[in-house]
Structures are given as structure tokens and as C-alpha cells.
Amino acid sequence: MDKTSQIYLALFVGLGAFLVAQCVTPFEWMRPDRFDQINDKFYTVTGENCRSKREEDLKFRDDTVAQKPRYNMLLSTIIYSNRSSLLHAHNMALNRAFFYSFIYQQMNQTWDFETQPGLMYIYMGHAADVSANPGFINGSSLFFDNNCSYPNWYRKMNFNITLPLFGPRAWREDDYNEPTNWLREPSNNTISIHDYGSGRIRNYTHPQYKGNPWYSPWLPDLFEKDDSVRKFTYSVGIKYSNATGVFTKDMYTDYSFFGPPQPGQSSGQESLPVHISSPYFDCDRSNRWIVTASSPIVEFMPRYSNWTHLRRARFVGVTTMDVEFERLDMNQCPLAEGNPAPNFFAGTARCRPTTMCDPLMGFGFRRGGYQCVCQPGYYYPWWHDGPFQGLEVEQATWEEYQYGFDCLSVGERMLTPDIAPEFVTRKRRSIYTAKNRFMDTLPKTQSVILTPRQKRSVMEALKEHREEMKKLEDAQAEENPKILKKRFVPNKSNKGSASAHSRMKRAAVDEEAANRMQRIMDRKYQTSIKNCGDKKAYELFLPGDVNFGVERQFEAQGRTALRLAHFMSNFLQNVDEYEEFGDLKGDRRLNETQIFAEVIANIMGDFRILGSGVFFDRYKFRMSPPVNNTDPRFVNGITREFFGPYAFRTSTPQAGLDSFNALDFSGFKNFYTDLPWFQNLKSRWATNFYDLKKFTAKPMIRSDYNGTSSIRFEYYPLTYRAATYEDGEWLRPEFKCDGRVNDWVVTYLAPFFGKNDLKTRLEFKGVVTVDVQLDYLDINQCPSNFYVANAFKNTARCDYRSQFCVALEGKRFNRGGYKCECRQGFEYPFNDLAWYFDGQTMEEEHRKLSVGDPNRYHTLRCRIGAAPSLTASLLLVVAMAFLQLV
Ligand SMILES: *[C@@H]1O[C@H](CO)[C@@H](O)[C@H](O)[C@H]1NC(C)=O
Ligand SMILES: *[C@@H]1O[C@H](CO)[C@@H](O)[C@H](O)[C@H]1NC(C)=O
Ligand SMILES: *[C@@H]1O[C@H](CO)[C@@H](O)[C@H](O)[C@H]1NC(C)=O
Ligand SMILES: *[C@@H]1O[C@H](CO)[C@@H](O)[C@H](O)[C@H]1NC(C)=O
Ligand SMILES: *[C@@H]1O[C@H](CO)[C@@H](O)[C@H](O)[C@H]1NC(C)=O
Ligand SMILES: *[C@@H]1O[C@H](CO)[C@@H](O)[C@H](O)[C@H]1NC(C)=O
Ligand SMILES: *[C@@H]1O[C@H](CO)[C@@H](O)[C@H](O)[C@H]1NC(C)=O
Ligand SMILES: *[C@@H]1O[C@H](CO)[C@@H](O)[C@H](O)[C@H]1NC(C)=O
Ligand SMILES: *[C@@H]1O[C@H](CO)[C@@H](O)[C@H](O)[C@H]1NC(C)=O
């Protein structure tokens, strides 16, 4: 073997050894974890194979959905936006349970039988739950227990006959393949409605029925055992009006009814009014993984019986609302105060030890819904802009992971000073600060747009700075080779995130805005039930730009009103009074008690809603004629001039209990149709219906009393045109000083439409409103652009040279609902287990500053980072110099 071949051999062996060493693939460090366990299950079940799967394979563990809303904790805890869809499903299930409990107990006389909700009323109600709540609710249903429902839509049947099972369920259908959908894109507007109590496998109460996790928590309810815990008596006062300008009675008539349980603060799981199931596969229907919130309907059973001693309040059915599991945020961070057990996915985040995990919202069931922020005492390396995104960490190779996602430690941290700014403003070494000169070249106003010339000067200074930093690092790397490996990690995904956005804003505090904010706050907090009567009319309003964020934060409440508007639109467009379908009776007209029940359910189901109403336009409300009517005038029903049922919640402070009242606005002497908001909405929708969306509902009904098979309803599909959430309108905040609500509210208006008298075209029929308590609105004081209509923008007291502002959730209508985090290249200087400055502290210190009290406002700043490396290299220089001398 000659020398060259030896060299080749050596090279070859070396290459082989190198390849073997490389066999550990770069992503092997990510071991399968609990997320993969669920993810595998998630993808193995499909619409095609779900029927043959075992029940265990069709559901996940209970703790895969963490932080389920608990009814008795809603007022005392903050519900973040990562749980808002689940909370809305919870509230809507409760809303429907209140509705059915009320209506069935209120209309329990034999002569009321005909005015109870008919078949289409029920079907359309659940279709509206789905059509008005895209992104929140994907399925809605009502399931009665065996022999618990009294149908009023069979001609030949006596009123006291019950159906064996009745379970209408509406869900959003994937309509991408419909013949009419030529775009071949899901429109999200098609709703299927099936009666689960009909067809081949119809006994959904059977223990072997798969996919009914809502059944066993409530039903069957056969024994009186714990009736006192599981049922609660609610009472509602209603004031009817039988003609324009008069009330039937001056006082509220009390109606009490049994409803879902009302737990105390410390009650356990068993007495909550809503049960949230573990995720399960909705086999053969929507074919998705869903989570269901269910709430019981209470009624006296048997309803029509002379043997009163046999009757008792019983759970006769459940209302359910489904949300998609895939859309529920999970929290991958380790268990902590904000992330309590049980949470199956806790600890699957992959943050480095120098960082800690912070969940992000809106990621759903997807890896990487978190960011790694520096631990207290660490700061971001200058080559990385802000927190390390979970998505990036999850895509990193082992090399990158090991060296790329660490924060650097802050040296010489200070104790939080009491006052004495002189004491803490230590002068930093001038050689170091000089390198950060480029900061001074930024314009003082910190506006985003720099002139090209400014930009160039910044860029040059920045380049200089980077080079110097690099030299510094290289010098350091000789001592510590690990650092050499650190590489710049591009931060693409950061662009969209809210915090990155506000980080880019460079603005100073706008003193004028701050003064205006003070005046707004004063007006809000100085108006109360005691003095509101003495105020001028304009003083009971706040400016419209206070509403910033309402559309998003109160979306669930707005959609509660929209739901009712959708139902009314569907009903008024498709139900032809007294239409008969052979054996099947068509629905009658709306009865006023039904609408009262709807608005009462709206306020009882959601604690943020203080009032809700349905306001019919003049002469647009047609009611059924009185039963056994002989008056020829009323043959085609009565048209009332006004009908405006409005329900409101009044808190009694001593017990913390709410009481619910409702009245008909047509009883007042001044007409609600003259109010500006009604006029505006009416004129908007008087002639032009171009914007209305078309919804399609596909009702499948039972073929006969026993539900032998499932057939199409006479009208299939039903279509209706209704407003979307964006078509509705949020009014500016108002103090309702009318002896009813007595609080600051923001009101959402949703119009509804029906056919005109000749049934030829659409017309505006009225408005559904909800009043939401203003106190629940989180204000945003962070800087934003000039065109953003936010009364509170640019009022956050951050030091924008070294900090950026992040608005916080759940701080409500108070100043200081933000945090000031350190900008890239700056570090948090104090040794107090925080890594940001709290907005409330900033506000308080600034207040002290402005009145001349001792304060530490000027110490609440971040200092320029990278101190320890400097200390080390200086030491080195000194040591070298010393050695040389020797
Ligand atoms: C109907 O309900 C009311 C109030 O709950 C009750 O007093 C009355 O006895 C019930 N009537 C029948 C026939 O069940
Ligand atoms: C509405 O229902 C109630 C209760 O059944 C009944 O007393 C009333 O007459 C009905 N109204 C009309 C107009 O039918
Ligand atoms: C229903 O009412 C009829 C007469 O009103 C009575 O004969 C029959 O026994 C009742 N049926 C039930 C199940 O109560
Ligand atoms: C339907 O819903 C999906 C999921 O929310 C959404 O991505 C899509 O854009 C929606 N389609 C339309 C037409 O709104
Ligand atoms: C459904 O199943 C339950 C439990 O096995 C049974 O009691 C009930 O009678 C069944 N209902 C029907 C309508 O078959
Ligand atoms: C309305 O009710 C009151 C009290 O019951 C009655 O005196 C009055 O005649 C009623 N008015 C009409 C128009 O029915
Ligand atoms: C129930 O009682 C009413 C009045 O007391 C009576 O008219 C009716 O016939 C009774 N019905 C039955 C089924 O006994
Ligand atoms: C929702 O966000 C809050 C605040 O960031 C956090 O404490 C909580 O753990 C999150 N919940 C889930 C389920 O992600
Ligand atoms: C319903 O089914 C039961 C038992 O299977 C039967 O006795 C009854 O006649 C059926 N009723 C109708 C209306 O078909």
C-alpha cells in the first residue's frame, strides 16, 4: 500500500466515523410525550372507522381539557380569552336550560299546551345557537329522557302522551361538497338538525350507546335522594302589558320555577349547574372531536296528572353545547399557580432552564402554544428579539436547542429601592455606555418612521455596536467555547404576536390623553345610582372610543343577542302559521311568554349581561289568537302596536344574589321606537338587505311517534337570511339610570328580519339587545397608531427607551392593566423574582411624582444589558496588564 492510498484509507475511515457519529438525528432529542399520545389517538379515529371503534378509543382522558369554567368561581376568577369559547358554551347550555325549565313549568296548564314551543321552534332555536356562534359553538341540542317530552305537534295525539325519546341536535356541517357550493370551500353556514331519538340506533339513554357523555351526569333522575342539592327555585318577576301605554298590573308578578342547581362558593363538582365532558368523537355526525357542556332541564313529572302527590321536580332532559376540541387552547407549561392541576399536557413545553414558560392564546390543540421568557435575573441575548417562541423551540435541532434558547444572566442585581433615586442610579462605566450611543440617535418622540438619513445613522451606529459586541464575545469565547456556538435565531413568527407589535411602537406618554383618561375615569366612578338622577343627560354617556376592544372582549355576549335574532329571523321567515303537514301540526305564532322566556334566559345564563330585550317594530308582532277564539277580528291573530319584552338583573348587595325581572316596554307612555338607537338601526335596514347572510338549515324529523326512521321535513332545506355579528352594533357606554339596571353598560344591537304580510319580501322586524356591564371591559393603555380609536392609548407610564408595554387581560376597567417589559438589549435590574414592571406600580409612582411626593418612578427602568461579560473581560485585561508588568 503506497502512501496516497494510505491517506485515502485514512480519509475514508475518518469520513465513516464522522457519518456514524452523525447518525443521531437532529430531532431525536424530542421524545414522544403526552401530546403525541393524544395526537396519535386524535388522528387514528376518522368518520369512516369510528363506528367500529371501542368506546375508550372514542374519548380522551378528562384532564385533557384543563381549567374548565366552574359556575361558582366565575365571579371570583379571571377567565382569560383562552377559555372564552368554553365559557360561552357553558353559558349557552345554562341559558337553554333556563329557557326550557321556565317555559315548561310556566305553561303547564292543559290550555297552554298549544302555545308551548312547537317542533320548528325547538329546531330553529338550536340551529340559531350554531349559526350565530361560529368559532364558539359547533353543535347544540336538547335530549329528553325516556318518556319525558310532551309533543304538541301530532294531530292525533292527546296532550298527556309522551314521546319515548326526543333529541333534536343541530351541528355545523361541512358543506364544501354541496352542489350549490360552487366555491368548494366550507361556508360554515349550513346546519344539519337530526332527531337522535329516531332512526336505527336511537336509544341514546342506553348504557351501550357510544358518545353520550352528557347523559349520565344528570339522567335518569328517578329518586328524590338529593333533590334539595340538585334543584334550585328561581323566581322571576314579570310585568305584562296588554295595550300600548298600560301595564296589566303595576307590580311585578312573581313566577317561580325549578331550575339547574345553584351552588355555593365552596360546593363541589356534583352541584354545579353545568357539566363539561371530556373530549369525545362525534361519530357519524360532524366527525370531529368535541367537548360538550350540558345542563339539566327541570320539570314537574308527570306534567298532567291529578295525582299531585306523585309529581315532583325532575330532570327531564339536558341541553348541550359542543365546542371543537381542536380549538381549545391547552397549556403545555409546567404546573404552577396560573396553571393548576389537572392538566394532562402540563410540562410538555420545552423551555431551557434559564427561561420560563408563558402560555400563548389562540393556538388550540397544537404544539408550541407558549413562549419562553427569561427567568428573573436573566436577560435576552442581543441577537434574539424578545421571548423564544415555542414554535421555534419545537422545530429546533439538538444543536440549536442546546445553545440557542438560553437567556444570559444579569450580574449585580439591585434590591428594590424604597425612595432615594440618587442612591440607585449608579453611573455605569463610560466605555460601555459609549457603545450604545446609537440609542441617542433615535428621535426623542420615538415615532416609528425615521427619515432615511436618521435610519442610516442608526444603522451605522448599530453596525459599530454589533461589531464591538462581537469582539467582546469572541474574547469571551476563548475562555468559554460553548458561547461560540450560539447563533442568531430568526424570529419570524414573532411578527404577528401582540407583544411584538407593541414592542415596535415607540411612543412617549401622551399627557393630553392621560388627562382625558382621568376625566373619563372620574365620570365613570363618580356616577352612581344615588346621583345619576341629578346629572345632565350627556354626563350619563362616555365617549365612543372608550369602547375599544368591546367587539372582541364581549363577543360572546353580543352573540347571545345575535342568536336570538337568528332564531327570530328563521322563525318569522319560514313558519307559516297554521300550516299543516298531514299528521304533523305546523307551529303557531310566537307567544309573548315565549319571548319573555328567551330574554330572561339570556340574562340568567351569563353573569356579564345585565339586561336583554327584544324590541319589535311598530305593528310587527303578531300573536296567536286567544284559544277558543270566537271574535272574528282575531281569526288571523292579533297584531300588537308595540312589543318590547326586556329582562334585567338587579343585584342585592347584601346576599350577593341576583334577582331577575322582566317587563314589556310597550307599557310605557313614550315609545321605544322613537329612541335614537332604534331609529338608526331601522333606517339602516329599512330597504337594503344586501349584506344579510343566507343560512341553510337541514331538518330531519322522525317519521312517526316512535321514531322508526328519520325523514326530511316538508321544507328541506330551510333557508333564512340573518345578520352577522359585524352587522350588529355596539353603542357607546351609558349609565342606565332608569331604576332597573343602574350601572354602566355597553349595549349590542342585533336586527332581525321576517317576511312582510304578503310574504313576498324581507322586512325589518325589530332589534335584539344585550346590555353588558362595562366593568368587565379590559382597557388598553399601550401605545398604538394614530388611527386606532382607543381613548386610553398612549397613556401607559412605561419608559419607552428601555421598555415596551404589554396590555394584560382580566384587569377590567382600571388603570394600570399593563406591564412594562425590557426591550431587547436591556435587562431587569432588581432582584425581586419579577422580570417586568407592573403597570399599577408605574401608575402609582407616577402619581406620587406628579404631586411631589417621594417616589421611585425614575428607578423603574431597565438597564442596558450584558454587564457580566464586561466585568469578566475587564478583569482579564487588568490581569493581563498586571502579568505583563511582572
Ligand atoms: C303549574 O305551575 C304552577 C307554578 O309552578 C303550579 O302552582 C301549578 O300547580 C301547576 N299546575 C299544574 C296543572 O301542574
Ligand atoms: C300566550 O300564552 C299564554 C299562556 O299560555 C296565554 O295565556 C296567552 O293567551 C297566549 N297569548 C296569545 C295571544 O295567544
Ligand atoms: C290522558 O288523558 C286522558 C283523558 O284526558 C286519560 O283518559 C288518559 O288516561 C290520560 N293518559 C295518561 C298517560 O295520563
Ligand atoms: C369557516 O370556518 C373556518 C374555521 O373557522 C375558517 O377557516 C373559514 O375561513 C370559514 N369560512 C368562511 C367562508 O368564513
Ligand atoms: C332505552 O334504554 C333504556 C336502558 O336500557 C331502557 O330503560 C329504555 O326503555 C330504552 N328506551 C327505548 C325507547 O327503547
Ligand atoms: C288590560 O288589562 C287590564 C287589567 O287586567 C284591563 O282592565 C284592561 O281592560 C286590559 N286592556 C285591554 C285592551 O285588554
Ligand atoms: C282531573 O281533575 C279535574 C278537576 O279536578 C277533572 O275535571 C278531571 O276529569 C280529572 N282527570 C282525570 C284524568 O282524572
Ligand atoms: C390561559 O391564559 C392564562 C394567562 O396567560 C394562563 O394562566 C392559563 O394557564 C391559560 N390557560 C390555558 C388552558 O392555557
Ligand atoms: C310504538 O311502539 C310501541 C312498542 O314498540 C307500539 O306498541 C306502539 O304501537 C307504537 N306506536 C305507534 C304510534 O306506532
PDB file of C-alpha atoms in Angstrom, residues 491-694:
ATOM      1  CA  ASN A 491     -37.723  35.239  14.774  1.00  0.00           C
ATOM      2  CA  LYS A 492     -40.304  35.126  12.027  1.00  0.00           C
ATOM      3  CA  SER A 493     -43.407  34.121  13.860  1.00  0.00           C
ATOM      4  CA  ASN A 494     -42.941  36.945  16.283  1.00  0.00           C
ATOM      5  CA  LYS A 495     -44.210  39.449  13.800  1.00  0.00           C
ATOM      6  CA  GLY A 496     -47.858  38.687  14.295  1.00  0.00           C
ATOM      7  CA  SER A 497     -47.854  38.440  18.051  1.00  0.00           C
ATOM      8  CA  ALA A 498     -49.344  41.237  20.028  1.00  0.00           C
ATOM      9  CA  SER A 499     -46.351  41.834  22.201  1.00  0.00           C
ATOM     10  CA  ALA A 500     -44.010  42.119  19.249  1.00  0.00           C
ATOM     11  CA  HIS A 501     -46.356  44.612  17.767  1.00  0.00           C
ATOM     12  CA  SER A 502     -46.377  46.886  20.738  1.00  0.00           C
ATOM     13  CA  ARG A 503     -42.661  46.485  21.045  1.00  0.00           C
ATOM     14  CA  MET A 504     -42.272  48.114  17.688  1.00  0.00           C
ATOM     15  CA  LYS A 505     -44.302  51.091  18.686  1.00  0.00           C
ATOM     16  CA  ARG A 506     -42.072  53.774  20.017  1.00  0.00           C
ATOM     17  CA  ALA A 507     -44.180  56.383  21.661  1.00  0.00           C
ATOM     18  CA  ALA A 508     -43.986  58.637  24.602  1.00  0.00           C
ATOM     19  CA  VAL A 509     -46.773  59.109  27.079  1.00  0.00           C
ATOM     20  CA  ASP A 510     -49.388  61.413  25.648  1.00  0.00           C
ATOM     21  CA  GLU A 511     -50.177  63.789  28.522  1.00  0.00           C
ATOM     22  CA  GLU A 512     -53.291  65.108  26.867  1.00  0.00           C
ATOM     23  CA  ALA A 513     -54.655  61.596  26.530  1.00  0.00           C
ATOM     24  CA  ALA A 514     -53.724  60.913  30.120  1.00  0.00           C
ATOM     25  CA  ASN A 515     -55.720  63.916  31.275  1.00  0.00           C
ATOM     26  CA  ARG A 516     -58.647  62.857  29.172  1.00  0.00           C
ATOM     27  CA  MET A 517     -58.451  59.395  30.629  1.00  0.00           C
ATOM     28  CA  GLN A 518     -58.554  60.922  34.094  1.00  0.00           C
ATOM     29  CA  ARG A 519     -61.745  62.772  33.216  1.00  0.00           C
ATOM     30  CA  ILE A 520     -63.323  59.630  31.788  1.00  0.00           C
ATOM     31  CA  MET A 521     -62.430  57.639  34.875  1.00  0.00           C
ATOM     32  CA  ASP A 522     -63.776  60.381  37.097  1.00  0.00           C
ATOM     33  CA  ARG A 523     -67.048  60.441  35.256  1.00  0.00           C
ATOM     34  CA  LYS A 524     -67.346  56.708  35.405  1.00  0.00           C
ATOM     35  CA  TYR A 525     -66.557  56.340  39.079  1.00  0.00           C
ATOM     36  CA  GLN A 526     -68.436  59.386  40.250  1.00  0.00           C
ATOM     37  CA  THR A 527     -71.721  58.376  38.702  1.00  0.00           C
ATOM     38  CA  SER A 528     -73.760  56.100  40.858  1.00  0.00           C
ATOM     39  CA  ILE A 529     -77.315  55.083  41.431  1.00  0.00           C
ATOM     40  CA  LYS A 530     -77.631  57.796  44.101  1.00  0.00           C
ATOM     41  CA  ASN A 531     -76.632  60.805  41.995  1.00  0.00           C
ATOM     42  CA  CYS A 532     -77.410  59.755  38.444  1.00  0.00           C
ATOM     43  CA  GLY A 533     -80.814  61.388  38.554  1.00  0.00           C
ATOM     44  CA  ASP A 534     -79.210  64.823  39.077  1.00  0.00           C
ATOM     45  CA  LYS A 535     -76.767  64.528  36.204  1.00  0.00           C
ATOM     46  CA  LYS A 536     -77.203  66.084  32.829  1.00  0.00           C
ATOM     47  CA  ALA A 537     -78.096  63.741  30.018  1.00  0.00           C
ATOM     48  CA  TYR A 538     -74.668  63.907  28.368  1.00  0.00           C
ATOM     49  CA  GLU A 539     -72.969  63.056  31.647  1.00  0.00           C
ATOM     50  CA  LEU A 540     -74.534  59.630  31.561  1.00  0.00           C
ATOM     51  CA  PHE A 541     -72.507  58.708  28.488  1.00  0.00           C
ATOM     52  CA  LEU A 542     -68.838  58.053  27.881  1.00  0.00           C
ATOM     53  CA  PRO A 543     -67.153  58.792  24.564  1.00  0.00           C
ATOM     54  CA  GLY A 544     -67.396  56.140  21.880  1.00  0.00           C
ATOM     55  CA  ASP A 545     -63.683  55.411  21.805  1.00  0.00           C
ATOM     56  CA  VAL A 546     -63.875  54.072  25.349  1.00  0.00           C
ATOM     57  CA  ASN A 547     -65.418  51.059  23.657  1.00  0.00           C
ATOM     58  CA  PHE A 548     -62.087  49.952  22.245  1.00  0.00           C
ATOM     59  CA  GLY A 549     -61.886  46.166  22.402  1.00  0.00           C
ATOM     60  CA  VAL A 550     -65.561  45.643  23.122  1.00  0.00           C
ATOM     61  CA  GLU A 551     -66.234  43.714  19.907  1.00  0.00           C
ATOM     62  CA  ARG A 552     -63.684  41.119  20.849  1.00  0.00           C
ATOM     63  CA  GLN A 553     -63.960  41.017  24.624  1.00  0.00           C
ATOM     64  CA  PHE A 554     -67.751  40.951  24.718  1.00  0.00           C
ATOM     65  CA  GLU A 555     -68.184  38.924  21.573  1.00  0.00           C
ATOM     66  CA  ALA A 556     -69.817  36.060  23.441  1.00  0.00           C
ATOM     67  CA  GLN A 557     -72.400  38.409  24.936  1.00  0.00           C
ATOM     68  CA  GLY A 558     -73.080  40.056  21.594  1.00  0.00           C
ATOM     69  CA  ARG A 559     -73.537  36.677  20.026  1.00  0.00           C
ATOM     70  CA  THR A 560     -76.072  35.772  22.679  1.00  0.00           C
ATOM     71  CA  ALA A 561     -78.236  38.576  21.299  1.00  0.00           C
ATOM     72  CA  LEU A 562     -77.384  37.586  17.754  1.00  0.00           C
ATOM     73  CA  ARG A 563     -78.533  34.067  18.480  1.00  0.00           C
ATOM     74  CA  LEU A 564     -81.974  35.284  19.407  1.00  0.00           C
ATOM     75  CA  ALA A 565     -82.041  37.494  16.311  1.00  0.00           C
ATOM     76  CA  HIS A 566     -81.176  34.475  14.176  1.00  0.00           C
ATOM     77  CA  PHE A 567     -83.890  32.431  15.749  1.00  0.00           C
ATOM     78  CA  MET A 568     -86.464  35.147  15.210  1.00  0.00           C
ATOM     79  CA  SER A 569     -85.349  35.667  11.623  1.00  0.00           C
ATOM     80  CA  ASN A 570     -85.632  31.972  10.885  1.00  0.00           C
ATOM     81  CA  PHE A 571     -88.992  31.671  12.571  1.00  0.00           C
ATOM     82  CA  LEU A 572     -90.529  34.773  11.037  1.00  0.00           C
ATOM     83  CA  GLN A 573     -89.313  33.866   7.564  1.00  0.00           C
ATOM     84  CA  ASN A 574     -90.204  30.195   7.494  1.00  0.00           C
ATOM     85  CA  VAL A 575     -93.090  29.446   9.794  1.00  0.00           C
ATOM     86  CA  ASP A 576     -96.377  29.920   8.103  1.00  0.00           C
ATOM     87  CA  GLU A 577     -98.980  29.991  10.814  1.00  0.00           C
ATOM     88  CA  TYR A 578    -101.339  27.060  10.848  1.00  0.00           C
ATOM     89  CA  GLU A 579     -99.679  25.243   8.052  1.00  0.00           C
ATOM     90  CA  GLU A 580    -100.435  21.554   8.405  1.00  0.00           C
ATOM     91  CA  PHE A 581     -98.363  18.661   7.175  1.00  0.00           C
ATOM     92  CA  GLY A 582    -100.650  15.669   7.291  1.00  0.00           C
ATOM     93  CA  ASP A 583    -100.341  14.259  10.736  1.00  0.00           C
ATOM     94  CA  LEU A 584     -97.990  16.996  11.755  1.00  0.00           C
ATOM     95  CA  LYS A 585     -99.214  20.338  13.009  1.00  0.00           C
ATOM     96  CA  GLY A 586     -97.263  23.376  11.970  1.00  0.00           C
ATOM     97  CA  ASP A 587     -96.052  25.840  14.563  1.00  0.00           C
ATOM     98  CA  ARG A 588     -98.297  28.565  15.808  1.00  0.00           C
ATOM     99  CA  ARG A 589     -97.260  32.166  16.030  1.00  0.00           C
ATOM    100  CA  LEU A 590     -94.929  33.395  18.686  1.00  0.00           C
ATOM    101  CA  ASN A 591     -96.499  33.854  22.062  1.00  0.00           C
ATOM    102  CA  GLU A 592     -95.351  36.692  24.297  1.00  0.00           C
ATOM    103  CA  THR A 593     -94.426  34.330  27.115  1.00  0.00           C
ATOM    104  CA  GLN A 594     -92.007  32.553  24.817  1.00  0.00           C
ATOM    105  CA  ILE A 595     -90.146  35.766  24.046  1.00  0.00           C
ATOM    106  CA  PHE A 596     -90.153  36.720  27.699  1.00  0.00           C
ATOM    107  CA  ALA A 597     -88.629  33.352  28.463  1.00  0.00           C
ATOM    108  CA  GLU A 598     -85.937  33.946  25.843  1.00  0.00           C
ATOM    109  CA  VAL A 599     -84.804  37.280  27.231  1.00  0.00           C
ATOM    110  CA  ILE A 600     -84.973  36.004  30.793  1.00  0.00           C
ATOM    111  CA  ALA A 601     -82.788  33.060  29.817  1.00  0.00           C
ATOM    112  CA  ASN A 602     -80.297  35.474  28.231  1.00  0.00           C
ATOM    113  CA  ILE A 603     -79.673  37.313  31.471  1.00  0.00           C
ATOM    114  CA  MET A 604     -79.796  34.257  33.711  1.00  0.00           C
ATOM    115  CA  GLY A 605     -77.266  32.360  31.642  1.00  0.00           C
ATOM    116  CA  ASP A 606     -74.492  34.941  31.586  1.00  0.00           C
ATOM    117  CA  PHE A 607     -73.401  36.980  34.586  1.00  0.00           C
ATOM    118  CA  ARG A 608     -71.957  39.772  32.441  1.00  0.00           C
ATOM    119  CA  ILE A 609     -75.315  40.501  30.846  1.00  0.00           C
ATOM    120  CA  LEU A 610     -77.295  42.955  32.930  1.00  0.00           C
ATOM    121  CA  GLY A 611     -80.183  43.360  30.553  1.00  0.00           C
ATOM    122  CA  SER A 612     -81.539  41.897  27.380  1.00  0.00           C
ATOM    123  CA  GLY A 613     -84.546  42.786  25.286  1.00  0.00           C
ATOM    124  CA  VAL A 614     -86.407  42.147  22.069  1.00  0.00           C
ATOM    125  CA  PHE A 615     -87.955  45.248  20.572  1.00  0.00           C
ATOM    126  CA  PHE A 616     -90.450  44.710  17.794  1.00  0.00           C
ATOM    127  CA  ASP A 617     -91.045  47.426  15.284  1.00  0.00           C
ATOM    128  CA  ARG A 618     -94.469  49.029  15.222  1.00  0.00           C
ATOM    129  CA  TYR A 619     -97.251  46.619  14.232  1.00  0.00           C
ATOM    130  CA  LYS A 620     -94.841  43.829  13.539  1.00  0.00           C
ATOM    131  CA  PHE A 621     -95.624  41.465  16.364  1.00  0.00           C
ATOM    132  CA  ARG A 622     -98.370  39.045  15.517  1.00  0.00           C
ATOM    133  CA  MET A 623     -99.553  36.732  18.188  1.00  0.00           C
ATOM    134  CA  SER A 624    -101.759  33.699  18.076  1.00  0.00           C
ATOM    135  CA  PRO A 625    -105.407  34.462  18.702  1.00  0.00           C
ATOM    136  CA  PRO A 626    -106.672  33.505  22.113  1.00  0.00           C
ATOM    137  CA  VAL A 627    -107.586  29.866  22.430  1.00  0.00           C
ATOM    138  CA  ASN A 628    -111.237  29.111  21.647  1.00  0.00           C
ATOM    139  CA  ASN A 629    -111.391  32.385  19.864  1.00  0.00           C
ATOM    140  CA  THR A 630    -114.793  33.415  18.558  1.00  0.00           C
ATOM    141  CA  ASP A 631    -114.021  37.044  17.840  1.00  0.00           C
ATOM    142  CA  PRO A 632    -113.772  37.399  14.019  1.00  0.00           C
ATOM    143  CA  ARG A 633    -111.280  40.234  14.397  1.00  0.00           C
ATOM    144  CA  PHE A 634    -108.751  37.825  15.832  1.00  0.00           C
ATOM    145  CA  VAL A 635    -109.041  34.990  13.355  1.00  0.00           C
ATOM    146  CA  ASN A 636    -105.708  35.795  11.800  1.00  0.00           C
ATOM    147  CA  GLY A 637    -104.075  36.673  15.052  1.00  0.00           C
ATOM    148  CA  ILE A 638    -103.634  39.932  16.819  1.00  0.00           C
ATOM    149  CA  THR A 639    -101.103  42.492  15.748  1.00  0.00           C
ATOM    150  CA  ARG A 640     -99.836  44.489  18.636  1.00  0.00           C
ATOM    151  CA  GLU A 641     -98.645  48.009  18.159  1.00  0.00           C
ATOM    152  CA  PHE A 642     -95.626  47.520  20.372  1.00  0.00           C
ATOM    153  CA  PHE A 643     -93.999  44.583  21.994  1.00  0.00           C
ATOM    154  CA  GLY A 644     -90.717  45.019  23.823  1.00  0.00           C
ATOM    155  CA  PRO A 645     -90.005  42.419  26.473  1.00  0.00           C
ATOM    156  CA  TYR A 646     -86.899  43.403  28.401  1.00  0.00           C
ATOM    157  CA  ALA A 647     -85.324  41.389  31.196  1.00  0.00           C
ATOM    158  CA  PHE A 648     -82.803  42.797  33.631  1.00  0.00           C
ATOM    159  CA  ARG A 649     -80.783  41.682  36.595  1.00  0.00           C
ATOM    160  CA  THR A 650     -80.699  43.642  39.813  1.00  0.00           C
ATOM    161  CA  SER A 651     -78.135  42.744  42.411  1.00  0.00           C
ATOM    162  CA  THR A 652     -78.994  42.803  46.028  1.00  0.00           C
ATOM    163  CA  PRO A 653     -75.680  43.646  47.609  1.00  0.00           C
ATOM    164  CA  GLN A 654     -76.299  42.057  50.995  1.00  0.00           C
ATOM    165  CA  ALA A 655     -76.758  38.490  49.803  1.00  0.00           C
ATOM    166  CA  GLY A 656     -74.803  38.859  46.593  1.00  0.00           C
ATOM    167  CA  LEU A 657     -77.810  37.260  44.994  1.00  0.00           C
ATOM    168  CA  ASP A 658     -79.244  38.480  41.781  1.00  0.00           C
ATOM    169  CA  SER A 659     -82.908  38.897  41.187  1.00  0.00           C
ATOM    170  CA  PHE A 660     -84.410  38.841  37.738  1.00  0.00           C
ATOM    171  CA  ASN A 661     -87.224  40.964  36.470  1.00  0.00           C
ATOM    172  CA  ALA A 662     -88.790  41.494  33.099  1.00  0.00           C
ATOM    173  CA  LEU A 663     -91.267  43.952  31.705  1.00  0.00           C
ATOM    174  CA  ASP A 664     -92.872  44.853  28.437  1.00  0.00           C
ATOM    175  CA  PHE A 665     -91.685  48.211  27.104  1.00  0.00           C
ATOM    176  CA  SER A 666     -94.985  48.713  25.333  1.00  0.00           C
ATOM    177  CA  GLY A 667     -96.428  49.554  28.739  1.00  0.00           C
ATOM    178  CA  PHE A 668     -94.513  52.845  28.834  1.00  0.00           C
ATOM    179  CA  LYS A 669     -96.088  56.023  27.597  1.00  0.00           C
ATOM    180  CA  ASN A 670     -93.099  57.048  25.464  1.00  0.00           C
ATOM    181  CA  PHE A 671     -92.445  54.719  22.602  1.00  0.00           C
ATOM    182  CA  TYR A 672     -89.191  52.852  22.362  1.00  0.00           C
ATOM    183  CA  THR A 673     -89.373  53.060  18.574  1.00  0.00           C
ATOM    184  CA  ASP A 674     -88.609  56.779  18.860  1.00  0.00           C
ATOM    185  CA  LEU A 675     -85.306  56.239  20.634  1.00  0.00           C
ATOM    186  CA  PRO A 676     -82.281  57.182  18.521  1.00  0.00           C
ATOM    187  CA  TRP A 677     -80.645  53.741  18.542  1.00  0.00           C
ATOM    188  CA  PHE A 678     -83.836  52.115  17.309  1.00  0.00           C
ATOM    189  CA  GLN A 679     -84.355  54.729  14.639  1.00  0.00           C
ATOM    190  CA  ASN A 680     -80.774  54.428  13.415  1.00  0.00           C
ATOM    191  CA  LEU A 681     -80.814  50.697  13.118  1.00  0.00           C
ATOM    192  CA  LYS A 682     -84.203  50.731  11.491  1.00  0.00           C
ATOM    193  CA  SER A 683     -83.211  53.234   8.854  1.00  0.00           C
ATOM    194  CA  ARG A 684     -80.058  51.248   8.140  1.00  0.00           C
ATOM    195  CA  TRP A 685     -82.101  48.139   7.433  1.00  0.00           C
ATOM    196  CA  ALA A 686     -85.274  49.691   6.089  1.00  0.00           C
ATOM    197  CA  THR A 687     -84.740  48.884   2.442  1.00  0.00           C
ATOM    198  CA  ASN A 688     -81.382  47.296   1.835  1.00  0.00           C
ATOM    199  CA  PHE A 689     -80.852  43.656   2.776  1.00  0.00           C
ATOM    200  CA  TYR A 690     -77.893  43.140   0.537  1.00  0.00           C
ATOM    201  CA  ASP A 691     -75.478  42.420   3.388  1.00  0.00           C
ATOM    202  CA  LEU A 692     -77.528  39.745   5.060  1.00  0.00           C
ATOM    203  CA  LYS A 693     -76.057  36.288   5.035  1.00  0.00           C
ATOM    204  CA  LYS A 694     -78.003  33.280   3.916  1.00  0.00           C
TER     205      LYS A 694
END
